[in-house]
Coordinates of C-alpha atoms in Angstrom, one line a residue:
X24 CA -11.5 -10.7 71.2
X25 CA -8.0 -11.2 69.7
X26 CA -7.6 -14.7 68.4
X27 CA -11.2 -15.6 68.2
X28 CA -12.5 -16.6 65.3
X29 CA -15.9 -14.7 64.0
X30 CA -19.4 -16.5 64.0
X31 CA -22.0 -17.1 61.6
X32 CA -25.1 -15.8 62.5
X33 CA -26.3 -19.4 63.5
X34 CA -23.2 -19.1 65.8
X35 CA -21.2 -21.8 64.3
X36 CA -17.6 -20.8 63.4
X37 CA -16.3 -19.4 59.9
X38 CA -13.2 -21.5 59.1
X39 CA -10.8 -19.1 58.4
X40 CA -9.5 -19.2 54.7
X41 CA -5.9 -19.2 55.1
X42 CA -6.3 -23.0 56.6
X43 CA -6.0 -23.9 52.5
X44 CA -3.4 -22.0 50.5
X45 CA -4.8 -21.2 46.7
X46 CA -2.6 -22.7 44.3
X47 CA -0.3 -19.5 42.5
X48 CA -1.9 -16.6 41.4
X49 CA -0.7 -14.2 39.2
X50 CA -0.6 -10.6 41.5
X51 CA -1.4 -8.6 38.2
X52 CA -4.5 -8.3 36.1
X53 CA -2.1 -8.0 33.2
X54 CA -1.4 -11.7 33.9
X55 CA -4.8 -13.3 34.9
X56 CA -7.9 -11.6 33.6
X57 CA -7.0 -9.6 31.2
X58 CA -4.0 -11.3 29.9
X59 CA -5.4 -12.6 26.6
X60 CA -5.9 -8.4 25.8
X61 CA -1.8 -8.1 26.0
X62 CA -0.4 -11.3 25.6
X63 CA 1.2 -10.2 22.2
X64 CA 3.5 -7.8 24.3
X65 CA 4.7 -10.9 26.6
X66 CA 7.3 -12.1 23.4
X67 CA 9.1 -8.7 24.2
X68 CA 8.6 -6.9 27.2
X69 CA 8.8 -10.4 29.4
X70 CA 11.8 -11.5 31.9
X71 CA 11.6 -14.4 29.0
X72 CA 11.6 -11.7 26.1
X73 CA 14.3 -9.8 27.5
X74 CA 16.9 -12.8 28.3
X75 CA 15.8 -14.3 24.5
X76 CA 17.1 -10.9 23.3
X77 CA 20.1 -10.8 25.6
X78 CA 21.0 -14.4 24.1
X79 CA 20.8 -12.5 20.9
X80 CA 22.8 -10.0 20.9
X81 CA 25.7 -12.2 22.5
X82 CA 25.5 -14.5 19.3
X83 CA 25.7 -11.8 17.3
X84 CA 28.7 -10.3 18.7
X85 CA 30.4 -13.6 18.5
X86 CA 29.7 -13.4 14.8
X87 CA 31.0 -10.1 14.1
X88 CA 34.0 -10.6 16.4
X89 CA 34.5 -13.8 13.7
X90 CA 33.7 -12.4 10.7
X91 CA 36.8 -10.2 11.3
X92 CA 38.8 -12.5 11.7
X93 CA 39.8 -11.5 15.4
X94 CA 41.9 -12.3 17.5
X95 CA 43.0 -15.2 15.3
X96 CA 39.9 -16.7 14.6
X97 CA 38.4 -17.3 10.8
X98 CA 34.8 -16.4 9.9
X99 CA 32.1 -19.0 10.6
X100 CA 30.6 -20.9 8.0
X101 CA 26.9 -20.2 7.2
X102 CA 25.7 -23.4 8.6
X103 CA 27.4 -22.5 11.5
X104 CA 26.3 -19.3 12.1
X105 CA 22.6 -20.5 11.3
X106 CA 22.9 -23.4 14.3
X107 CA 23.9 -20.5 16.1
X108 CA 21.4 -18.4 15.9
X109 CA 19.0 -21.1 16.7
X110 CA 19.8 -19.9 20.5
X111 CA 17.5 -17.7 20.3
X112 CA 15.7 -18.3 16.9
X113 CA 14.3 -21.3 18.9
X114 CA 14.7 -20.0 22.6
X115 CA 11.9 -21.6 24.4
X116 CA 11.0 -22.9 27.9
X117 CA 14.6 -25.4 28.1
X118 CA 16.5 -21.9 27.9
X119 CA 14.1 -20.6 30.2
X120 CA 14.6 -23.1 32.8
X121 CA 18.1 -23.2 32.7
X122 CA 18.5 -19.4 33.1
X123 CA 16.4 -19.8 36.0
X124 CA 18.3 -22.4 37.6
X125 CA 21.9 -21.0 36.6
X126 CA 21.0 -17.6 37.9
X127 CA 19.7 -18.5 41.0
X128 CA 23.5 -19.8 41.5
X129 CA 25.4 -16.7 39.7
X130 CA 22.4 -13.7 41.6
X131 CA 23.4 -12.1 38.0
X132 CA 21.5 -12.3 35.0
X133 CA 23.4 -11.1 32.3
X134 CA 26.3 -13.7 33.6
X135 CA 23.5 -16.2 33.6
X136 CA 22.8 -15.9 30.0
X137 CA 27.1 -15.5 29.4
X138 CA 26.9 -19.1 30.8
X139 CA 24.0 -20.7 28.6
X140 CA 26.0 -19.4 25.3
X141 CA 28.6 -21.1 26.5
X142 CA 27.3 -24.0 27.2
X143 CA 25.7 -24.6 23.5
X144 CA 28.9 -23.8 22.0
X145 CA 30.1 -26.5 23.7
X146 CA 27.1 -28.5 22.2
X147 CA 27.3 -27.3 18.9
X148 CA 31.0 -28.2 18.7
X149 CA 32.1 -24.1 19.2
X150 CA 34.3 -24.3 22.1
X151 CA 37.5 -22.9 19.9
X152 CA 35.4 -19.7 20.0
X153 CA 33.9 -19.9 23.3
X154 CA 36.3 -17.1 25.0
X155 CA 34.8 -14.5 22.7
X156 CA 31.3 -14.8 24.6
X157 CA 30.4 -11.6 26.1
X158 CA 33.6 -10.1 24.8
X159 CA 34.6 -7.0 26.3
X160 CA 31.5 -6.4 27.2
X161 CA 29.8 -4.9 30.9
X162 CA 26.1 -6.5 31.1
X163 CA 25.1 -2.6 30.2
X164 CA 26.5 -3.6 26.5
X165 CA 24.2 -6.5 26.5
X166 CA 21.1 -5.0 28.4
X167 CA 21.1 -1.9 26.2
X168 CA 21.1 -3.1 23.1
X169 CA 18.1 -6.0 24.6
X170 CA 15.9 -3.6 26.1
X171 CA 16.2 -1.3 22.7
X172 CA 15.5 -4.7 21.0
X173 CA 12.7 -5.8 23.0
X174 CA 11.0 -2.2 23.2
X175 CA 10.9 -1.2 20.0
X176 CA 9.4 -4.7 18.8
X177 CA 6.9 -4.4 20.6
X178 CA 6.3 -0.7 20.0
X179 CA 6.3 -1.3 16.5
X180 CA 5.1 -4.6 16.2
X181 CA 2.3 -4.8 19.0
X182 CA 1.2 -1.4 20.5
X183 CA 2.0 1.0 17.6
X184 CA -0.3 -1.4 15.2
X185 CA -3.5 -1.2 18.3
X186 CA -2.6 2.6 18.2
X187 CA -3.2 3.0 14.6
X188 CA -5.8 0.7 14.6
X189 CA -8.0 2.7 17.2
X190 CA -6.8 5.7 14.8
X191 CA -8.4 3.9 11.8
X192 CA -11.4 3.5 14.0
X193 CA -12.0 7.4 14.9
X194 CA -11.4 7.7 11.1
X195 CA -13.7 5.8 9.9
X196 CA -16.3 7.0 12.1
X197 CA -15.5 10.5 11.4
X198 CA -16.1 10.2 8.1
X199 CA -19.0 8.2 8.2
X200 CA -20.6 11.0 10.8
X201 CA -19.2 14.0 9.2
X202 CA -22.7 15.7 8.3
X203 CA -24.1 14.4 11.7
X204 CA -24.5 18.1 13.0
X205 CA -24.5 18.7 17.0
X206 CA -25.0 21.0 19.3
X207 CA -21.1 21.7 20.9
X208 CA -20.6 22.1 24.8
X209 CA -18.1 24.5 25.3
X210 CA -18.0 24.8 29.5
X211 CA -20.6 22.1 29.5
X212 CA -23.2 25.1 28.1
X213 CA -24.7 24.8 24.6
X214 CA -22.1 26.4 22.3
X215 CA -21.9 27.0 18.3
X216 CA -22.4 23.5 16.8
X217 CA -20.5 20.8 15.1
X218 CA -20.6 17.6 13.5
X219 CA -20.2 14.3 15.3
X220 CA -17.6 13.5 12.6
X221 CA -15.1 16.9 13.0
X222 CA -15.5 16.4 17.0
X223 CA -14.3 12.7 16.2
X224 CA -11.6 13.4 13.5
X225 CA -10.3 16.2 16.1
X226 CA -9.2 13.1 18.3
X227 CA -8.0 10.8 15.0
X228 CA -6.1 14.1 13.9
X229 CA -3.9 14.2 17.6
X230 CA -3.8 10.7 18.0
X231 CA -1.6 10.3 14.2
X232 CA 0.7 13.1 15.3
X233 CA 1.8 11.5 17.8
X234 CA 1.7 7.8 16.5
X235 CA 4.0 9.7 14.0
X236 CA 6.6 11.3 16.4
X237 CA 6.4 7.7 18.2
X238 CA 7.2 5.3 14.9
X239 CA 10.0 8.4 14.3
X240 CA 11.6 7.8 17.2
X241 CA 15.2 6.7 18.1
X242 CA 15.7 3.2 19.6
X243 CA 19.7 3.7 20.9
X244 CA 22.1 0.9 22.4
X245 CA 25.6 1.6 23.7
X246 CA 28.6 -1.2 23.0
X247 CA 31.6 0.6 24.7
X248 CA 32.6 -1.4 27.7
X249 CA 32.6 -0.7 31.5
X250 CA 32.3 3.0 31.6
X251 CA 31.8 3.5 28.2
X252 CA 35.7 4.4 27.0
X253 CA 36.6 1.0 25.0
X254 CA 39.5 0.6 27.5
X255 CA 39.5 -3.0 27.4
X256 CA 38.6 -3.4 24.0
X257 CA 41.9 -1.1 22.9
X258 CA 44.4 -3.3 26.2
X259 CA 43.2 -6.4 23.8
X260 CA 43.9 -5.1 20.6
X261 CA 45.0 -1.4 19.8
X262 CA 45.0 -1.8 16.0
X263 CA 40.5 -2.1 15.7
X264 CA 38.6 0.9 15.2
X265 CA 36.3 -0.3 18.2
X266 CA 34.2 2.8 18.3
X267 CA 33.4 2.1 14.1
X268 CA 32.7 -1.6 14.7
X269 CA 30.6 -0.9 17.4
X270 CA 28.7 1.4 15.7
X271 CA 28.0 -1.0 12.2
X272 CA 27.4 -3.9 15.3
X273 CA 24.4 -1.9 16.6
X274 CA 22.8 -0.3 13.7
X275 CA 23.4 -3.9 12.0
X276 CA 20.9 -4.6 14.3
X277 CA 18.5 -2.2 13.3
X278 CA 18.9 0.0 16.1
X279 CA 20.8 3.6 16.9
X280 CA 24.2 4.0 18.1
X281 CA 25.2 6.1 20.9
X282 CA 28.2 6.6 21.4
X283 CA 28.9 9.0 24.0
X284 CA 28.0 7.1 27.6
X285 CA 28.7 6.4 31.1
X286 CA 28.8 2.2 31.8
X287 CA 24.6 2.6 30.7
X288 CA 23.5 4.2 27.9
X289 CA 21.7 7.3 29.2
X290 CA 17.9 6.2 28.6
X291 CA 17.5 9.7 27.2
X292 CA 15.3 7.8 24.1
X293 CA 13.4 6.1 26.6
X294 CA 12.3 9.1 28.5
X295 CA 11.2 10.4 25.1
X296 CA 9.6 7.0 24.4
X297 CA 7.5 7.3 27.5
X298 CA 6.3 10.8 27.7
X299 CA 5.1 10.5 24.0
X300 CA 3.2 7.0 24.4
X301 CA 1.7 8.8 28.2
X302 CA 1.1 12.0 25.9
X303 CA -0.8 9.7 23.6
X304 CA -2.4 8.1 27.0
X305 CA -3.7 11.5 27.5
X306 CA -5.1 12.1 24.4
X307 CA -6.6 8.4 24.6
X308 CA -7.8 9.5 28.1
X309 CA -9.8 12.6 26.8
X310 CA -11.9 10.4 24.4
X311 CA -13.0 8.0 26.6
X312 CA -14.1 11.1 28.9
X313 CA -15.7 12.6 26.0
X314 CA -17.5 9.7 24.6
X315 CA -18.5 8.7 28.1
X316 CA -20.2 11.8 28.4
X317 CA -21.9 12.0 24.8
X318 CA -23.8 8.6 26.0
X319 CA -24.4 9.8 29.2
X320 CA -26.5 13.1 27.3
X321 CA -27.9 10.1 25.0
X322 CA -26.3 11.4 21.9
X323 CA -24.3 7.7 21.7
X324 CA -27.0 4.4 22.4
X325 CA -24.9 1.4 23.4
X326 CA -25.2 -1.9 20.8
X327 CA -26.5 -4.2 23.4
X328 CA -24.3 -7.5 23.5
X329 CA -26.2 -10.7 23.8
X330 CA -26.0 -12.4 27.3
X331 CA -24.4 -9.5 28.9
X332 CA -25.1 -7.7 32.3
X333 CA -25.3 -4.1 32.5
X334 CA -26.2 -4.1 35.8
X335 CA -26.4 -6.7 38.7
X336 CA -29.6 -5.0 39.6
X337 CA -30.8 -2.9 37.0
X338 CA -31.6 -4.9 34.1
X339 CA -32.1 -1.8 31.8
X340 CA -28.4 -0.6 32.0
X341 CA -25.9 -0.9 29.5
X342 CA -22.9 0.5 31.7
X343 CA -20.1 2.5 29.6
X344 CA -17.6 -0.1 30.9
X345 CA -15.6 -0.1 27.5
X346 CA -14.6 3.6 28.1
X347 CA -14.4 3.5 31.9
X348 CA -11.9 0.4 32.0
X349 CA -9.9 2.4 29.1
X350 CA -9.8 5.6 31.4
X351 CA -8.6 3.3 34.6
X352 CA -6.1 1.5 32.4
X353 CA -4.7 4.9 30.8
X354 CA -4.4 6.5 34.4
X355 CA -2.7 3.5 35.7
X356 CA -0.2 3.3 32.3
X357 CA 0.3 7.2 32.3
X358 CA 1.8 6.9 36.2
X359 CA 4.4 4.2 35.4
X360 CA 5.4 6.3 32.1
X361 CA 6.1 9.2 34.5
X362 CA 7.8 7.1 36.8
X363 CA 9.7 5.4 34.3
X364 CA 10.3 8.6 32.6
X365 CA 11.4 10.1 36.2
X366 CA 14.0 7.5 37.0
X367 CA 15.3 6.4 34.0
X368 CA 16.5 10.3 33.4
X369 CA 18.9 9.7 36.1
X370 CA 22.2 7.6 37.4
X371 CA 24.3 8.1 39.9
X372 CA 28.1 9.1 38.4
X373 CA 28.8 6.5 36.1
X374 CA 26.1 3.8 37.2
X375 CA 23.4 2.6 39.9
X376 CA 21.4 0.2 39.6
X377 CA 18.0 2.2 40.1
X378 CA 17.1 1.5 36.3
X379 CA 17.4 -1.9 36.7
X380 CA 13.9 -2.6 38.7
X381 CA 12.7 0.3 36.7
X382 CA 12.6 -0.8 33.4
X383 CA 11.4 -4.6 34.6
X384 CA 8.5 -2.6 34.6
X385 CA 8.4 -1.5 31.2
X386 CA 6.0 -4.2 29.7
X387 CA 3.5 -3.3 33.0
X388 CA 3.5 0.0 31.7
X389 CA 2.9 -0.7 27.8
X390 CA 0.5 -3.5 29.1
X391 CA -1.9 -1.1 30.7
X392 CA -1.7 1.6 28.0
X393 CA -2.4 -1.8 25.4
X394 CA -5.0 -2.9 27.3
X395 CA -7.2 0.5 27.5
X396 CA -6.4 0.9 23.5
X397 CA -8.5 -2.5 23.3
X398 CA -10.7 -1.7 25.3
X399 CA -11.5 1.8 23.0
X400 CA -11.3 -0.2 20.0
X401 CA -14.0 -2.4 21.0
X402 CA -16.3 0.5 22.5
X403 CA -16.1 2.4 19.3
X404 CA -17.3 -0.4 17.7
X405 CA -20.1 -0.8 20.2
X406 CA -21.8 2.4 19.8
X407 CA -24.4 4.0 17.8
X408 CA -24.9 7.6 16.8
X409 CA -28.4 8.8 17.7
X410 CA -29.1 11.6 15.3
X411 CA -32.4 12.0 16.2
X412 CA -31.5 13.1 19.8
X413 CA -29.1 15.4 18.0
X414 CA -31.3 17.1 16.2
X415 CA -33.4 17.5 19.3
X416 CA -31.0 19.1 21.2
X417 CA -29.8 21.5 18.4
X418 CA -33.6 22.7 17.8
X419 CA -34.3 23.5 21.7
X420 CA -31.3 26.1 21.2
X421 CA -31.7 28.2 18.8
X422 CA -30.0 30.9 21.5
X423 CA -26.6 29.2 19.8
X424 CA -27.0 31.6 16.6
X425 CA -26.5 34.7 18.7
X426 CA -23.0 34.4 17.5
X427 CA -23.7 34.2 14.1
X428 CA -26.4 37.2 14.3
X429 CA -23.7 40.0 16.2
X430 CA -21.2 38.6 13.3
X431 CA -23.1 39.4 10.8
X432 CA -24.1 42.9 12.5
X433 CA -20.5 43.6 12.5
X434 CA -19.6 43.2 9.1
X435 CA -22.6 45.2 8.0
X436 CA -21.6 47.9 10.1
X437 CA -18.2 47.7 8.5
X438 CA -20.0 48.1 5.0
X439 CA -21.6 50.9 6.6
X440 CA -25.2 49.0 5.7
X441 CA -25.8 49.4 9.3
X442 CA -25.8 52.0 12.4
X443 CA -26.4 49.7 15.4
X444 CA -23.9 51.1 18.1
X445 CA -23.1 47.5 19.6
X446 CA -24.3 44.7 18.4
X447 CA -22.8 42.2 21.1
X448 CA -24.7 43.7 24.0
X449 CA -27.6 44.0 21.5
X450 CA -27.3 39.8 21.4
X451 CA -26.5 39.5 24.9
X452 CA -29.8 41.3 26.1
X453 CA -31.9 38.9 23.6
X454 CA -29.8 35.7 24.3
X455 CA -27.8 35.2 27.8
X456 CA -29.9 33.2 30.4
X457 CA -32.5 32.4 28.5
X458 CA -33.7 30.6 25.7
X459 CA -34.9 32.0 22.6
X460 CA -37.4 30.1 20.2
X461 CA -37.0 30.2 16.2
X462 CA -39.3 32.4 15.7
X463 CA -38.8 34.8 18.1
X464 CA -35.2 35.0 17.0
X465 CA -36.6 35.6 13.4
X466 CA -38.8 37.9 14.4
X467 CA -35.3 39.6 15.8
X468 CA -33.7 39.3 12.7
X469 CA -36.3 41.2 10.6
X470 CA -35.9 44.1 12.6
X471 CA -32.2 44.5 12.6
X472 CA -30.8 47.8 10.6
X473 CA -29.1 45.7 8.0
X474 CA -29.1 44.7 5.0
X475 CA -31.6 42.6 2.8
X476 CA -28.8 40.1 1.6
X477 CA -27.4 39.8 5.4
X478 CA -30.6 39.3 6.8
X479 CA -31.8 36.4 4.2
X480 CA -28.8 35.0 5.0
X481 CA -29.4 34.9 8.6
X482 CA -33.1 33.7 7.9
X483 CA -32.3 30.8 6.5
X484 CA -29.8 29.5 9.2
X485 CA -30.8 26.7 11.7
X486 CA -29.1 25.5 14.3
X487 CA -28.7 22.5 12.4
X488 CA -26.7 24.2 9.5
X489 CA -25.0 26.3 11.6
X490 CA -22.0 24.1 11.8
X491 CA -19.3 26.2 9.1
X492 CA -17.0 23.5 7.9
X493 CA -16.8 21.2 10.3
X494 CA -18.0 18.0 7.3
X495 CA -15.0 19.3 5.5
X496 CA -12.4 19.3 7.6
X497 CA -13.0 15.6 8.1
X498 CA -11.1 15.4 4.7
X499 CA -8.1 16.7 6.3
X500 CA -7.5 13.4 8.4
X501 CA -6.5 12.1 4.5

C-alpha cells in the first residue's frame, strides 16, 4: 500500500534511506570516479578556469588602455603591471570565494569579476585607474576572448597532447607489427590479408590528420562593444583607431581577431572545434570497436593485471573494459560536440543567451572525449599480439587467394599466354561457399592455361605472404 514501508523477509522493516542525507556528491563521473583521468582539463574548462581567464583579460585591457596613455592616464610601471597580473597569475580559492559570494549578490558573472578587479586595485593602490575596468566592454568582450583562452589551453595543452600520445601509441605498434600478416574481414567474411601493423597504422594515419586540422585551427575573440560597432568606444574618444587596437589587444593574446560580429562573437571556430575533435571521437570510436573485436576472435590476448577482476563470477575472464569504457565515453563526448556544435551555430538577432549554458558545458564534453583517449592509451598498452592464432586463421583459408589466381589469369590473357574465356566465374565455381585446402588449390593452379612464370608465381604464394605492401606502407606514418 501507499506509504508503507517494504519488509525484510524476516518481516522487520527496511529503514528507508532518505532518513540520512549523504554528505555532497558530485552528480558527474567526471568529478568523482574518474576525475583523476581529466583533472588536467579542470585549470581551463572549470567555472574557476573560466572566471581566472575572465580576471585576465580585464587586467590586460587595463594595461593596454595605459600603455597608451588614454584618456589621460600614463603607462604603468613594470612593477606595477607585474602586481597586477598577480590577479590571476596567483588566482586561487580567496578569488574563488569572493566571486561566489559577490555574484550571488550581482546574478551576473562577468559584473562579478568587474567588481573583484576593482577591488585589488584598490588594494594595490590603483584606484586612479580603476574607471578603466571593463572599459567599453559588453561581458561578450570579456567571455570571448576567456572561453578562446580557456579552450584552446586546454586543447593544446591537455587533450591535443593525450591525442598524439594515443597516436604515438598506434605508431609504435604499427611498426612493431608491420610483418604480423592476418587474415582481413571485409563484411565480417575472410578477405585478402594484411598485417596487424598496416590495419593499425590505418587508424594512426586518420587520427594525425585530424590532430593536424585541430592544432591548425583558429581560436577567435571579438573586442567591439555591445553589438559589436565600437559605438561607445568612438562617443569616448573619436580620435583611437579602436578597431586596430582591438585587433593587436587580442592577437597580443595569442588568439584570432574577429572583427565582424553581432554583441557575441559568432562561435563559428567553435562549431569547427567540435565537429573536428567529435570527428576524431569517431575515428577513436572505430578502434575500440575494431580492437574489441580482434580479442574477441583471439587474435589480441589481454596482459592480465595483478589483483584484478575480470569477472565477478567467472574467474577466467579478462573483460575488454579498456575499449568498452573508451566507446561509452566517445558516444557520450560525440553527443555534447553535436549539441554544442548545434547551438552554438546560432543566436537570436544580435544576442540570446542560449550559448551561455551551452558552452558551461564545454569541459563535460572534452572531459569525456579525454577520458576515453585514456582509457585507449592504457588498453593499447594492455594487449598482446597472438601471431600464432594469426597464422592459424590465414592457413584454414587458403580460399582468400582466389583473388590473386583470376588476377593473374587476367593478365595472362592480356599477354595472350592464355585462352580461358572467364577467369572470375572459373574462381567462383572453385572458391565461393566453400573452403579450399592448399593443395587442392595447387592442384588448380597446375592446370590453368597459363604460363610457366605466372604459375610459379602463384605456387609459391601462401596466405601468409599474400599481404602486397601492407609492411611498407607502415613507413608512410613517418
Amino acid at each position: 500500500m501507499p506509504g508503507c514501508r517494504p519488509l525484510r523477509s524476516d518481516g522487520s522493516t527496511v529503514t528507508s534511506l532518505h532518513s540520512a542525507g549523504l554528505p555532497w556528491q558530485p552528480l558527474s563521473p567526471l568529478d568523482g570516479r574518474y576525475r583523476a583521468a581529466v583533472a588536467g582539463l579542470g585549470d581551463y574548462l572549470s567555472e574557476s578556469g573560466l572566471n581566472r581567464a575572465r580576471v585576465e583579460v580585464e587586467v590586460e585591457w587595463l594595461i593596454t588602455l595605459t600603455d597608451r596613455s588614454l584618456f589621460g592616464t600614463s603607462p604603468l610601471s613594470d612593477d606595477d603591471k607585474a602586481r597586477l597580473r598577480t590577479l590571476y597569475l596567483e588566482f586561487g580559492q580567496e578569488e574563488i570565494d569572493w566571486l561566489a559570494e559577490k555574484e550571488a549578490v550581482t546574478r551576473h558573472d562577468v559584473k562579478a569579476v568587474e567588481y573583484l578587479v576593482r577591488d585589488r586595485l584598490s588594494t594595490l593602490g590603483l584606484d586612479a585607474i580603476a574607471e578603466l575596468t571593463h572599459f567599453a566592454c559588453t561581458s561578450e568582450d570579456i567571455n570571448s576572448t576567456s572561453y578562446a583562452l580557456t579552450v584552446q589551453r586546454a586543447v593544446r595543452n591537455v587533450w591535443l597532447p593525450k591525442l598524439r600520445a594515443v597516436i604515438a601509441t598506434l605508431t609504435d605498434l604499427a611498426v612493431k607489427h608491420r610483418d604480423a600478416a592476418m587474415l582481413s574481414r571485409t563484411h565480417g567474411q575472410p578477405a585478402t590479408p594484411s598485417t596487424m601493423g598496416k590495419e593499425l597504422g590505418v587508424f594512426a594515419w586518420r587520427l594525425a590528420r585530424v590532430a593536424d586540422q585541430i592544432e591548425g585551427g583558429d581560436f577567435l575573440a571579438k573586442f567591439s562593444g555591445a553589438t559589436g560597432t565600437w559605438s561607445a568606444h568612438l562617443a569616448a574618444e573619436p580620435d583611437v583607431d579602436w578597431p586596430g587596437l582591438s585587433r593587436d589587444f587580442v592577437e597580443g593574446l595569442g588568439l584570432d581577431f574577429n572583427v565582424l560580429t553581432t554583441q557575441i562573437e559568432s562561435h563559428d571556430w567553435q562549431v569547427e572545434l567540435y565537429d573536428r575533435v567529435r570527428h576524431a571521437g569517431g575515428i577513436l570510436h572505430n578502434l575500440a570497436t575494431d580492437v574489441w573485436t580482434y580479442i574477441s576472435i583471439g587474435y589480441f590476448t589481454q596482459i592480465p593485471v595483478a589483483g584484478a577482476t575480470g569477472s565477478s563470477t567467472m574467474p577466467h575472464k579478462i573483460n575488454p573494459i579498456r575499449f568498452e569504457n573508451a566507446e561509452a565515453n566517445l558516444e557520450i563526448s560525440g553527443g555534447l560536440l553535436a549539441t554544442l556544435s548545434q547551438t552554438l551555430v546560432t543566436s537570436r538577432l544580435q544576442r540570446d543567451l542560449t550559448d551561455s549554458t551551452t558552452q558551461r558545458n564545454i569541459g563535460v564534453a572534452f572531459g569525456h572525449s579525454l577520458l576515453a583517449l585514456d582509457n585507449l592509451q592504457r588498453g593499447l598498452g594492455e594487449i598482446s599480439l597472438a601471431e600464432g592464432v594469426l597464422l592459424a586463421d590465414l592457413d584454414a583459408n587458403w580460399e582468400v587467394l582466389a583473388e590473386a589466381i583470376q588476377t593473374v589469369v587476367r593478365a595472362e590473357i592480356a599477354a595472350g599466354r592464355s585462352q580461358i574465356s572467364d577467369p572470375y566465374a572459373l574462381l567462383k565455381d572453385l572458391t565461393r561457399g566453400r573452403r579450399v585446402g592448399a593443395a587442392e588449390l595447387a592442384d588448380f593452379v597446375r592446370g590453368l592455361d597459363i604460363g610457366d612464370a605466372a604459375k610459379e608465381r602463384l605456387l609459391a604464394l601462401t596466405p601468409a605472404t599474400y599481404d602486397g605492401l601492407a609492411s611498407k606502407l607502415v613507413d608512410e606514418l613517418g
